[in-house]
XYZ file of C-alpha atoms in Angstrom:
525
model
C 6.668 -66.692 -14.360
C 9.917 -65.226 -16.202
C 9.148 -61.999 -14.808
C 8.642 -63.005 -11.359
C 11.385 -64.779 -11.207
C 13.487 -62.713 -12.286
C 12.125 -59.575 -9.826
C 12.034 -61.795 -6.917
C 15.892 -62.705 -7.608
C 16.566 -58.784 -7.972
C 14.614 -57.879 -4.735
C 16.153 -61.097 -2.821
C 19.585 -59.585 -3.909
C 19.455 -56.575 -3.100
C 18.023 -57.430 0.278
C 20.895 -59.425 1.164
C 23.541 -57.282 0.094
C 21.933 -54.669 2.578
C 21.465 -57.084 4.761
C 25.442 -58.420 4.615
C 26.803 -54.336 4.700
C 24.574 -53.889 7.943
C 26.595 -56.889 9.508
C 29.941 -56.247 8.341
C 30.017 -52.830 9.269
C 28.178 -53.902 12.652
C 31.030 -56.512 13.311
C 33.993 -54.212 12.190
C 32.159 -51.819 14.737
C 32.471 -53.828 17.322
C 35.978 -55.610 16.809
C 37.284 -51.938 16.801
C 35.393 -50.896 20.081
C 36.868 -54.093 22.095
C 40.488 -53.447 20.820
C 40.626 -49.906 21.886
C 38.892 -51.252 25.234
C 42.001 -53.714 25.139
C 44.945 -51.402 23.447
C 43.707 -48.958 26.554
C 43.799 -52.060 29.204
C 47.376 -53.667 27.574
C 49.012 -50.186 27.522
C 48.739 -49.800 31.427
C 50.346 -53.368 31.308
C 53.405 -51.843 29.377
C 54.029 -48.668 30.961
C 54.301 -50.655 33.845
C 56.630 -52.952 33.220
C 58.911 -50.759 31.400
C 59.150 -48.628 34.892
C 59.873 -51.352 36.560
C 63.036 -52.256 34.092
C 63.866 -48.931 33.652
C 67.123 -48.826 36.530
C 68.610 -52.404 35.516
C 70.829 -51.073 32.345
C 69.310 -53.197 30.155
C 69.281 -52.487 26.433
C 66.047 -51.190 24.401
C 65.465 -54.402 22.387
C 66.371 -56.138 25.999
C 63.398 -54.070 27.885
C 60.737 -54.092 24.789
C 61.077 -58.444 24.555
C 60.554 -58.590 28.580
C 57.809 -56.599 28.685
C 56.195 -57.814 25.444
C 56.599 -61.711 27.466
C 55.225 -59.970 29.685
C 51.902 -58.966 27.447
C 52.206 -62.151 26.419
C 51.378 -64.565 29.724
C 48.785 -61.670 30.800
C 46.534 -62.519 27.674
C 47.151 -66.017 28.122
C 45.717 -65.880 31.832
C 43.086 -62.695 30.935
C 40.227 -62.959 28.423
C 40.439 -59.973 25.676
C 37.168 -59.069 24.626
C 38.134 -59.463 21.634
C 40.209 -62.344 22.111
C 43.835 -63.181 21.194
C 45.893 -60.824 19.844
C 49.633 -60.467 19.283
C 51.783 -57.942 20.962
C 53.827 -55.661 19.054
C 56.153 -52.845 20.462
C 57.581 -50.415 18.133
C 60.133 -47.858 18.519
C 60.779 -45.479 15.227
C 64.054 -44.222 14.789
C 66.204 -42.098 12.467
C 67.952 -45.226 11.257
C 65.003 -47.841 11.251
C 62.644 -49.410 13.669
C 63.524 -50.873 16.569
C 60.187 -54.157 16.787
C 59.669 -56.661 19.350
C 58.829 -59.176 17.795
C 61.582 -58.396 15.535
C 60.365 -60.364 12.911
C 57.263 -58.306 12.516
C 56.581 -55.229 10.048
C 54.044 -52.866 10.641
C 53.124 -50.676 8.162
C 55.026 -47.384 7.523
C 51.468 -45.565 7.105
C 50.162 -46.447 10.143
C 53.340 -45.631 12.187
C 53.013 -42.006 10.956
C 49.753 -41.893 12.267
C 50.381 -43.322 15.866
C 53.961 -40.729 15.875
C 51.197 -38.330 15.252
C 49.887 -38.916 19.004
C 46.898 -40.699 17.870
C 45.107 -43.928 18.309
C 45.256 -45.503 14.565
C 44.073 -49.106 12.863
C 44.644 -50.538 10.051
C 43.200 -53.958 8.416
C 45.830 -55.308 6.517
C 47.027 -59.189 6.012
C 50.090 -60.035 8.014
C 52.505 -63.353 8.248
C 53.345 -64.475 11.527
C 55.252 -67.522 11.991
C 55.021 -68.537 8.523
C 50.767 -68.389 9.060
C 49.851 -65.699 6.596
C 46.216 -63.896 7.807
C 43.736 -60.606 7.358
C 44.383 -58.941 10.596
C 43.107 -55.773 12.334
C 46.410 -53.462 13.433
C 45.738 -50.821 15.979
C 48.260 -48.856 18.159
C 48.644 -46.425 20.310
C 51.910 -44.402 21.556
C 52.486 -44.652 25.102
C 54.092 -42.783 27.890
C 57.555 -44.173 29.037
C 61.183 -43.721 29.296
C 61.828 -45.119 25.872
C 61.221 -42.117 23.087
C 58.509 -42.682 20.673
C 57.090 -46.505 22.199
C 54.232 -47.224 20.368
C 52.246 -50.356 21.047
C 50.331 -52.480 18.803
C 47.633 -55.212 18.846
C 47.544 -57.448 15.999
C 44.296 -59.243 15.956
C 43.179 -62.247 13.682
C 40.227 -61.856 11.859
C 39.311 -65.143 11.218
C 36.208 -65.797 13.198
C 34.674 -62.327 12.007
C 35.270 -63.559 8.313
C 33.978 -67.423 9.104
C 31.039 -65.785 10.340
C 30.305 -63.461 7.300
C 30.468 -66.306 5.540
C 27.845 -68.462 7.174
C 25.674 -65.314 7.000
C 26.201 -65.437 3.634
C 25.475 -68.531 3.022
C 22.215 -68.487 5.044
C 20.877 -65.158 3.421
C 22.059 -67.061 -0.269
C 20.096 -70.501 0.974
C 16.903 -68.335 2.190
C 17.158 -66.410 -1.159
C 16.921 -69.258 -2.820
C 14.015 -70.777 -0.709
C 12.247 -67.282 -0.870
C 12.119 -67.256 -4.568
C 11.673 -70.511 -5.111
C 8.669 -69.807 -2.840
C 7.369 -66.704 -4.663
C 7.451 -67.930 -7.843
C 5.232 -70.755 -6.861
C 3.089 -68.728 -5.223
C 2.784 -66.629 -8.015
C 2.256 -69.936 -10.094
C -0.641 -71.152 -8.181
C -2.151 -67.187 -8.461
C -2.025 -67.204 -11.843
C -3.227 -70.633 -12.468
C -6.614 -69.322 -10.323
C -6.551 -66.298 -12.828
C -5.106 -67.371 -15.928
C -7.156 -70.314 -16.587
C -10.370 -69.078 -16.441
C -9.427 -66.246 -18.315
C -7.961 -68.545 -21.063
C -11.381 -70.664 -20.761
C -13.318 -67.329 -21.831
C -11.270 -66.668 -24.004
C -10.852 -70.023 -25.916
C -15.126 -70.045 -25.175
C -15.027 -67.085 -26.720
C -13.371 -68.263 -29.929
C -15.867 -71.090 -30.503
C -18.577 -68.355 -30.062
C -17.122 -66.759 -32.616
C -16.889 -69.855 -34.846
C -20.545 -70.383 -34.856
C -20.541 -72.751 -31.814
C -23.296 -70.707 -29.773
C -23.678 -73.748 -27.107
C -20.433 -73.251 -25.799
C -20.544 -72.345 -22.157
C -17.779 -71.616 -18.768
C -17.632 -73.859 -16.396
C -19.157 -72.513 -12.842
C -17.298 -73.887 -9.924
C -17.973 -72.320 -6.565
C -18.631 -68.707 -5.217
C -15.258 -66.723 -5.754
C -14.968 -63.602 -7.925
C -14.393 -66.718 -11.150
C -17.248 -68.403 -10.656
C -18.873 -64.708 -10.771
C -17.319 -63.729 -13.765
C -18.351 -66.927 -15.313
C -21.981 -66.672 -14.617
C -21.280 -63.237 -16.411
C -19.885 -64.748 -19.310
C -22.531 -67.318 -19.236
C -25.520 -64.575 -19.341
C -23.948 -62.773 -22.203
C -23.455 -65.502 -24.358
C -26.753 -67.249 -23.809
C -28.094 -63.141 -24.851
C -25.391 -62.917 -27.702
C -26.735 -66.244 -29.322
C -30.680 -65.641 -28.675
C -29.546 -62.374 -31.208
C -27.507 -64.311 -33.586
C -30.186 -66.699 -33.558
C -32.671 -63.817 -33.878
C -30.868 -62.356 -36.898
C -30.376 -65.223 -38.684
C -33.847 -66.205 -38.763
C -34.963 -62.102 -39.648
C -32.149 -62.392 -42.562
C -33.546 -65.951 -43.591
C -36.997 -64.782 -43.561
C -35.822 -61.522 -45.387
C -34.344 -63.296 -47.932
C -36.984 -65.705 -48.668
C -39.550 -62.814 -48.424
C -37.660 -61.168 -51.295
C -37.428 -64.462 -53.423
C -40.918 -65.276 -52.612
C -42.408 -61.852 -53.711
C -40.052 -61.723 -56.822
C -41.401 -64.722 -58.234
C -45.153 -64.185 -56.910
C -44.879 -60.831 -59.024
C -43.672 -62.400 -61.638
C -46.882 -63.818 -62.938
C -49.045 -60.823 -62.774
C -46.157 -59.009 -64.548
C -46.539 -61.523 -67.488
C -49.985 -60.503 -67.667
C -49.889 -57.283 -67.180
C -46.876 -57.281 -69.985
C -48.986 -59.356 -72.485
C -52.162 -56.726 -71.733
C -49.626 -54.000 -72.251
C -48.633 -55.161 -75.715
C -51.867 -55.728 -76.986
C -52.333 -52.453 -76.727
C -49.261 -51.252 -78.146
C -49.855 -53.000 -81.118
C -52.761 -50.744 -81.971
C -50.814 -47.468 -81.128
C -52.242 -46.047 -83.786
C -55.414 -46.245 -83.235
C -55.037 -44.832 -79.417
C -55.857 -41.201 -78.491
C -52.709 -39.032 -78.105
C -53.135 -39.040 -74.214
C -53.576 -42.415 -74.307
C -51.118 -43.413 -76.436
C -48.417 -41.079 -74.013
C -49.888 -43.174 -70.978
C -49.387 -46.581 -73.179
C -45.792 -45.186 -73.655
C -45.193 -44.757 -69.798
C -46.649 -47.751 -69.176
C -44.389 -49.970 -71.091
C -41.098 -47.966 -70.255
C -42.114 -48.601 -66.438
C -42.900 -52.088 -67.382
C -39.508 -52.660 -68.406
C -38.288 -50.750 -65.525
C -40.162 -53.149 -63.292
C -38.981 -56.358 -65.125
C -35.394 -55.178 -64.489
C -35.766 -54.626 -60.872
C -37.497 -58.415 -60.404
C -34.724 -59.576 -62.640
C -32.008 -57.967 -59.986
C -34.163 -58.799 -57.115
C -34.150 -62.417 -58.394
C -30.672 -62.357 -58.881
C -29.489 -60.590 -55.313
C -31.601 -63.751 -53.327
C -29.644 -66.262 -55.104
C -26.531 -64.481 -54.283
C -27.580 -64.058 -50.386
C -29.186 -68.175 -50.410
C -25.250 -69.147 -51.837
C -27.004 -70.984 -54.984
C -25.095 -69.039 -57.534
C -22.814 -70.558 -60.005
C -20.765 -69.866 -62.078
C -20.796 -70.900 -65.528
C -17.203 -71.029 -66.859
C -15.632 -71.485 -70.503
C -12.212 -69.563 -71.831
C -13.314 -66.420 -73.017
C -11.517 -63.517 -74.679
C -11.507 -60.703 -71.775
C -12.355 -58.233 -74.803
C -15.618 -59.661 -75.559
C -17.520 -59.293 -72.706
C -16.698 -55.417 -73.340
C -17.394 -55.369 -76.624
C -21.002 -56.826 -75.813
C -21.431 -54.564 -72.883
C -20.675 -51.269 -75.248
C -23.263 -52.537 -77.872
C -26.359 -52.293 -75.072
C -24.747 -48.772 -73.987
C -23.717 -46.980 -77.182
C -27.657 -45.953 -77.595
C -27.376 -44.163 -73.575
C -23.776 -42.701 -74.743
C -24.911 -40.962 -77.702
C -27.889 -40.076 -76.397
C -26.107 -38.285 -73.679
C -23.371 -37.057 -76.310
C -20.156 -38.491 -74.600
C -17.440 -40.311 -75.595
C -16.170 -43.405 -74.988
C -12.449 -44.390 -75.206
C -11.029 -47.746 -75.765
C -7.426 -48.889 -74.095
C -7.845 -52.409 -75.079
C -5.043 -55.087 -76.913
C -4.988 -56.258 -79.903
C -4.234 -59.529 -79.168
C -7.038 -61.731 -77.285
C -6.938 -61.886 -73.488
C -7.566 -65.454 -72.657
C -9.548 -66.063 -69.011
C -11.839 -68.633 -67.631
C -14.643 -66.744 -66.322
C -18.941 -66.614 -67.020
C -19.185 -64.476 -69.948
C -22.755 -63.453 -68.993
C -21.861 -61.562 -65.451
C -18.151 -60.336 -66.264
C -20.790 -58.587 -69.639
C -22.965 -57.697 -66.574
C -20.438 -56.340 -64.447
C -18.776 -53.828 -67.301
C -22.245 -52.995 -69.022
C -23.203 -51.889 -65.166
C -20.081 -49.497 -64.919
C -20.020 -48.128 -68.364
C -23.865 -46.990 -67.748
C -22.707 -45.717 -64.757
C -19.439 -43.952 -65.971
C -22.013 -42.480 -69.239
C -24.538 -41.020 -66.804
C -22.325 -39.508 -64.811
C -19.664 -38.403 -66.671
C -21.234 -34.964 -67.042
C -20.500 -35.072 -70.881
C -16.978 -35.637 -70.090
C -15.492 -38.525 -71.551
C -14.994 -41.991 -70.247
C -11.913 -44.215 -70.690
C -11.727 -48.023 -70.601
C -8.989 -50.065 -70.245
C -7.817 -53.503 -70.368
C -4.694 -54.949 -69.158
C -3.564 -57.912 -68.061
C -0.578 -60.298 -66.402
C 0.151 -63.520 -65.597
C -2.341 -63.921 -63.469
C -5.236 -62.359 -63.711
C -7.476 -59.266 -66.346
C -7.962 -55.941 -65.063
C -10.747 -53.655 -66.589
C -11.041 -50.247 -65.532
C -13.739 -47.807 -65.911
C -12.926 -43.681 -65.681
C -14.981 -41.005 -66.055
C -14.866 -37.318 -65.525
C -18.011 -36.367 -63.854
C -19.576 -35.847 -60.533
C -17.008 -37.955 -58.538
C -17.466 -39.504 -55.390
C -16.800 -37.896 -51.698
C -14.647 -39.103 -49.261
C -15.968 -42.296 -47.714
C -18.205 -43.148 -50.783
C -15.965 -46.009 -52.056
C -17.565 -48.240 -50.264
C -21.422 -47.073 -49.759
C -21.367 -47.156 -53.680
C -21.823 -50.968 -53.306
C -24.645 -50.746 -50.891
C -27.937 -51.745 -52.496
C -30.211 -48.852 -53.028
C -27.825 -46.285 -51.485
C -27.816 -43.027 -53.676
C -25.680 -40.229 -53.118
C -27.895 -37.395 -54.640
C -31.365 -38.712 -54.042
C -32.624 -35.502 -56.528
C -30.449 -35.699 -59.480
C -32.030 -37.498 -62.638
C -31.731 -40.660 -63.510
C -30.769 -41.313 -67.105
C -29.878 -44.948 -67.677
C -32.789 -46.499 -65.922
C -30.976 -48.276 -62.974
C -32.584 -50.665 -60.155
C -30.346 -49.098 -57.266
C -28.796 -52.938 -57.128
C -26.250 -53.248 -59.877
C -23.295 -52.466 -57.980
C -24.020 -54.644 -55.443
C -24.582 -57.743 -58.099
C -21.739 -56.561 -59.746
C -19.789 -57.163 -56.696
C -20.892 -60.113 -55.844
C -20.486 -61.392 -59.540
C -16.824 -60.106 -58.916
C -16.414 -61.979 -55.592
C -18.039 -65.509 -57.315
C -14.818 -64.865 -59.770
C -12.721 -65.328 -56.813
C -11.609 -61.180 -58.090
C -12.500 -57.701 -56.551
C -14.634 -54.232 -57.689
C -13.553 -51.427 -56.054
C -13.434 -47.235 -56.447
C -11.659 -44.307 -55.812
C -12.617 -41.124 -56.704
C -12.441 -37.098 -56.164
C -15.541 -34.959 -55.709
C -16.138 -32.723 -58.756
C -13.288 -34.363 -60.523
C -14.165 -37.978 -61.485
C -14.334 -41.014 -60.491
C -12.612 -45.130 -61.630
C -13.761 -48.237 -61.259
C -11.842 -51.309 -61.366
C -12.696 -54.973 -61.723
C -10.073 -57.350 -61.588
C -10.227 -60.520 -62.234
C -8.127 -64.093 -62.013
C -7.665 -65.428 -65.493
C -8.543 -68.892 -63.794
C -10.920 -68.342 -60.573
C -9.566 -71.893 -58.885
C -5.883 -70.068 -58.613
C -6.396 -66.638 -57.667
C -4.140 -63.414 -57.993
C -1.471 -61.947 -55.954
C -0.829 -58.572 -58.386
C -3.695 -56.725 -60.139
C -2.669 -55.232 -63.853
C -3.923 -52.173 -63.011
C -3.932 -49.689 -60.188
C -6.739 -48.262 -58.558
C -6.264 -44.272 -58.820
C -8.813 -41.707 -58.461
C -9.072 -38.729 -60.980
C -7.136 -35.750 -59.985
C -5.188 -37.235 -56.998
C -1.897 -37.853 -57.304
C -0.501 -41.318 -58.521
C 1.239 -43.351 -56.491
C 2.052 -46.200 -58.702
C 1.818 -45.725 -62.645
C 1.026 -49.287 -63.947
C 2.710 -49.703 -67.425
C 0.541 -49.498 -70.410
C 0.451 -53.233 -72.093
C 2.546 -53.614 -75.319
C 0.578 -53.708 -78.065
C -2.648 -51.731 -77.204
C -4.441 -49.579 -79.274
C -6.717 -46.863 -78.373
C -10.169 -47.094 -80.050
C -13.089 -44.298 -79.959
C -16.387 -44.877 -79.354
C -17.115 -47.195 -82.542
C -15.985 -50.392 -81.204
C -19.489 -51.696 -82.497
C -21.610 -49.358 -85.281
C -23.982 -51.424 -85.446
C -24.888 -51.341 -81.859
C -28.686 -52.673 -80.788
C -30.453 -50.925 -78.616
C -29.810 -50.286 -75.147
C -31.468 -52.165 -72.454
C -31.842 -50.912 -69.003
C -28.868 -51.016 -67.103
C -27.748 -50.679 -63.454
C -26.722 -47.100 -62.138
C -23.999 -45.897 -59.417
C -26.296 -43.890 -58.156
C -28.513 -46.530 -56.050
């Protein structure tokens, strides 16, 4: 409304200043045309009478005030066309100006011009009789016994100004009314646009909210009532799919935790069958002994995937919990390194510790944060390409960092995020070393998000790769500033986080006396 308000006012005014030149001029036009039709008419009138005066000896001013009386009573008894006007008769001279009325001045400029033997006018405000007024001068020399006579018609220009006034204030008033118009037109327009489109969109909202029986209103046949039959169709279609997906990911879901527990009992059987004959290795054939072997490292292969599969459907059903208690940040670590010390020096890498010396008190669930770092220090260890890997701890007021870098394959552009997909694996052919299930990044993540922190990557192809979990040392409050910064291997940093007073970096031997390693998760999914 702003907007066409303000236009219309800009168009209205420039209109009526056009408008109010085309007048003026056209009235100046024609108040100029009738007094050179008069100054022509009046002159005759002078020469005339000056002939007739010109044999009584009378004196100049004498001859100039009888035949200006004499102007005088013929305008009175004539009608000018452009009606009254005050005679003037001038006579220059070497030593001044000879007027009749003698009283009156006419300006020096414009007696140069009419000396000049031309018809010349002049507006220019004059005081007659003690009346001061905006007059149009215009004079003409004549032909007479009297040297240099110029005449002059002074003519008010009162009713030309009264009535560029009342044009004025008509084209102001019909401005006015014109905008005031247009702007409520454009009101009522806009209304008939506008709220239908802020309907759909508010409609739209709702949709978006999860209210999927939200619908427009249909009222009659225009171009609004079409678009909201449109509307209408697509969101009765977009909700039949919502409706569709949800019950495919319901039924997904509960397919998963259905078959994951179904399996689970002919695992246990097939486990306890498995063992039994383990337990009599001895005894076994070599080639059966190799296939008892294979058996029971695929068994435990299996058990792990249930175990994740298990876990991921409580995760996508919302039942997960956490299990919280104030926990050193260092011991979930420490734990995580005994179960992959066995894969590390299998593998021949090494592992280096940035941890403090002090404890780093958090509220968290022991079990997944030891989850979540066992998961990336597999990871790290397999594909570290014998390079080694650093971890680090750090923490602020608010919450624990723990970051995870390793040397190795890397990760390509646009790979920080497909990491976390379940199963995804970015070399489908390269071996396998620690076991993994293809889903413990994406537990790890969601153990992450349960925290209330983040897991995220960065790294370089061919160079190496980081991982780094932060968490809130209480998961109710939150964090604003992670410890750590995120900052792939070989790229440049961007922001160096200061190293924690009183850490100390640690090899490998965190634990000696590690057990042995149980299958873990892999990046590679």
């Amino acid at each position: 409304m702003g907007t066409v308000l303000i236009v219309s006012a800009i168009v209205m005014g420039v209109l009526a200043l056009a408008l109010a030149s085309v007048v003026t001029e056209r009235l100046v036009s024609l108040k100029i045309e009738n007094a050179q039709y008069d100054l022509e008419r009046v002159r005759g009138t002078v020469e005339e009478q000056l002939r007739n005066t010109s044999a009584t000896g009378a004196s100049t001013q004498s001859r100039l005030n009888t035949a200006r009386a004499a102007l005088a009573q013929r305008s009175q008894q004539d009608q000018p066309a452009t009606g009254a006007y005050e005679p003037v008769l001038v006579v220059p001279q070497n030593n001044g100006v000879i007027t009749s009325p003698e009283d009156f001045t006419v300006p020096e400029r414009l007696i140069d011009f009419v000396s000049q033997s031309q018809v010349a006018y002049q507006f220019n405000p004059v005081n007659n009789g003690g009346r001061q007024y905006d007059a149009l001068i215009i004079g003409t020399p004549t032909d007479s016994d009297i040297p240099g006579l110029q005449l002059y018609l002074v003519m008010d220009m009162a009713s030309e100004r009264q009535t560029l006034a009342l044009m004025r204030g008509l084209l102001t008033s019909a401005g006015i009314v014109v905008v005031v118009l247009l702007v409520g037109i454009a009101w009522l327009s806009s209304q008939q646009l506008v709220a239908p489109v802020r309907s759909a969109s508010r409609i739209a909202e709702r949709l978006a909210g999860g209210h999927l029986r939200e619908r427009m209103a249909v009222e009659g046949e225009d171009e609004m009532a079409r678009l909201a039959l449109s509307f209408n169709d697509m969101a009765d279609n977009l909700s039949s799919k919502i409706t569709q997906l949800e019950e495919y990911g319901d039924l997904q879901r509960q397919f998963t935790s259905d078959v994951s527990h179904e399996l689970r009992t002919p695992l246990t059987t097939v486990r306890m069958a498995a063992d039994m004959i383990a337990a009599d290795e001895e005894s076994l054939e070599p080639h059966t002994r190799r296939a008892s072997q294979l058996m029971i490292r695929e068994l435990d292969r299996f058990e792990a995937l249930l175990a994740d599969l298990l876990e991921i459907s409580r995760h996508d059903a919302g039942v997960a919990d956490l299990s919280t208690a104030t926990i050193d940040a260092r011991s979930p670590i420490e734990s995580a390194w005994s179960q992959t010390s066995v894969l590390a020096e299998e593998l021949d890498v090494a592992v280096e510790f940035d941890i403090p010396e002090e404890p780093v008190q958090m509220v968290g669930d022991s079990r997944r944060i030891e989850r979540i770092v066992r998961n990336l220090l597999a990871n790290a260890i397999d594909h570290s390409e014998g390079n080694p890997v650093c971890v680090e701890l750090a923490a602020n007021d608010e919450a624990v960092a723990i970051t995870v870098t390793d040397g190795g394959v890397g990760l390509k552009p646009g790979q920080e995020e497909l990491v976390f997909n379940r199963f995804w694996r970015a070399d489908s052919s390269r071996k396998r070393h620690s076991g993994g299930t293809g889903l413990g990044l994406a537990i790890a993540r969601e153990d992450a998000l349960l925290h209330h922190g983040t897991l995220d990557a960065a790294g370089t192809a061919g160079v190496g790769s980081q991982f780094r979990l932060v968490l809130p040392r209480d998961p109710e409050v939150g964090f604003t500033d992670a410890p750590l910064q995120l900052h792939a291997p070989g790229a440049p940093e961007k922001n160096d986080a200061s190293e924690p007073e009183g850490t100390a970096r640690a090899d490998a031997g965190i634990d000696s006396a590690a057990p042995a390693a149980t299958p873990v998760e892999e990046r590679e999914q």
